[in-house]
Amino acid sequence: ICCSDLAYMSDYRRPCNFFYNVTGEEAERLLRQYGSDGEFLARPSESQPLNFTLSIIRGKAITHVKIQKNSDDFLDLFG
């Protein structure tokens, strides 16, 4: 979802596809309403404030993948 196409979402846009202050439920609603297969958005994690979540739509299913920095300063993906 490139939120520049959606006027009311412009407050969430920092770079496109990164959404601040969006919950998991809101991410699902946005993807179902505006997303198409394979589109995603990234957002801060609700449960782990220093990490992030990638929400992806595939068909009608939405998957949330945790993105966490490990002790070696690499990113680990959990989904």
Short mmCIF file of C-alpha atoms in Angstrom, two decimals:
data_model
loop_
_atom_site.label_atom_id
_atom_site.label_comp_id
_atom_site.label_asym_id
_atom_site.label_seq_id
_atom_site.Cartn_x
_atom_site.Cartn_y
_atom_site.Cartn_z
CA ILE A 1 0.00 0.00 0.00
CA CYS A 2 1.48 3.31 -0.95
CA CYS A 3 -0.36 5.63 1.36
CA SER A 4 0.36 8.70 -0.75
CA ASP A 5 -2.67 7.62 -2.79
CA LEU A 6 -4.91 7.87 0.27
CA ALA A 7 -5.40 11.41 1.56
CA TYR A 8 -6.60 10.48 5.04
CA MET A 9 -3.61 8.19 5.55
CA SER A 10 -1.01 10.85 4.83
CA ASP A 11 -0.45 11.41 8.57
CA TYR A 12 0.80 7.82 8.85
CA ARG A 13 3.24 8.15 5.98
CA ARG A 14 6.90 8.56 6.86
CA PRO A 15 8.35 6.56 4.12
CA CYS A 16 5.77 4.75 2.05
CA ASN A 17 4.88 1.34 3.50
CA PHE A 18 6.01 2.34 7.03
CA PHE A 19 3.13 3.25 9.29
CA TYR A 20 3.54 4.82 12.72
CA ASN A 21 0.83 4.35 15.35
CA VAL A 22 -0.96 1.54 13.50
CA THR A 23 -2.11 -1.49 15.48
CA GLY A 24 -2.24 -5.02 14.14
CA GLU A 25 -6.01 -4.71 13.72
CA GLU A 26 -5.64 -1.44 11.80
CA ALA A 27 -2.93 -2.99 9.62
CA GLU A 28 -5.27 -5.84 8.72
CA ARG A 29 -8.11 -3.45 7.93
CA LEU A 30 -5.89 -1.29 5.69
CA LEU A 31 -4.50 -4.30 3.85
CA ARG A 32 -7.94 -5.86 3.34
CA GLN A 33 -9.44 -2.57 2.17
CA TYR A 34 -6.63 -1.14 0.04
CA GLY A 35 -4.01 -3.87 -0.44
CA SER A 36 -3.67 -6.46 -3.14
CA ASP A 37 -1.86 -9.80 -3.14
CA GLY A 38 1.75 -9.46 -1.98
CA GLU A 39 1.49 -5.93 -0.61
CA PHE A 40 2.75 -5.16 2.87
CA LEU A 41 3.20 -2.50 5.48
CA ALA A 42 5.76 -2.20 8.24
CA ARG A 43 4.95 -0.80 11.66
CA PRO A 44 6.38 -0.64 15.18
CA SER A 45 5.67 -3.78 17.21
CA GLU A 46 2.89 -3.41 19.78
CA SER A 47 4.33 -6.04 22.12
CA GLN A 48 8.04 -5.17 21.73
CA PRO A 49 8.45 -1.40 21.35
CA LEU A 50 12.04 -1.51 20.03
CA ASN A 51 11.16 -3.97 17.26
CA PHE A 52 8.93 -3.94 14.20
CA THR A 53 6.23 -6.00 12.49
CA LEU A 54 5.78 -6.61 8.78
CA SER A 55 2.13 -7.26 7.83
CA ILE A 56 1.66 -8.96 4.45
CA ILE A 57 -1.48 -9.87 2.50
CA ARG A 58 -1.52 -13.05 0.37
CA GLY A 59 -4.88 -13.76 -1.16
CA LYS A 60 -7.31 -13.27 1.72
CA ALA A 61 -4.78 -14.22 4.42
CA ILE A 62 -2.71 -11.70 6.37
CA THR A 63 0.54 -12.71 8.03
CA HIS A 64 2.38 -10.68 10.67
CA VAL A 65 6.15 -11.19 10.74
CA LYS A 66 8.17 -9.93 13.70
CA ILE A 67 11.41 -8.10 12.86
CA GLN A 68 13.87 -8.10 15.73
CA LYS A 69 17.46 -6.87 15.99
CA ASN A 70 19.70 -9.58 17.42
CA SER A 71 22.85 -9.23 19.52
CA ASP A 72 25.04 -9.11 16.37
CA ASP A 73 23.09 -6.11 15.01
CA PHE A 74 21.45 -8.24 12.31
CA LEU A 75 17.71 -8.52 11.83
CA ASP A 76 15.83 -11.74 12.59
CA LEU A 77 12.41 -12.43 11.07
CA PHE A 78 9.83 -14.52 12.94
CA GLY A 79 6.52 -15.40 11.39
#
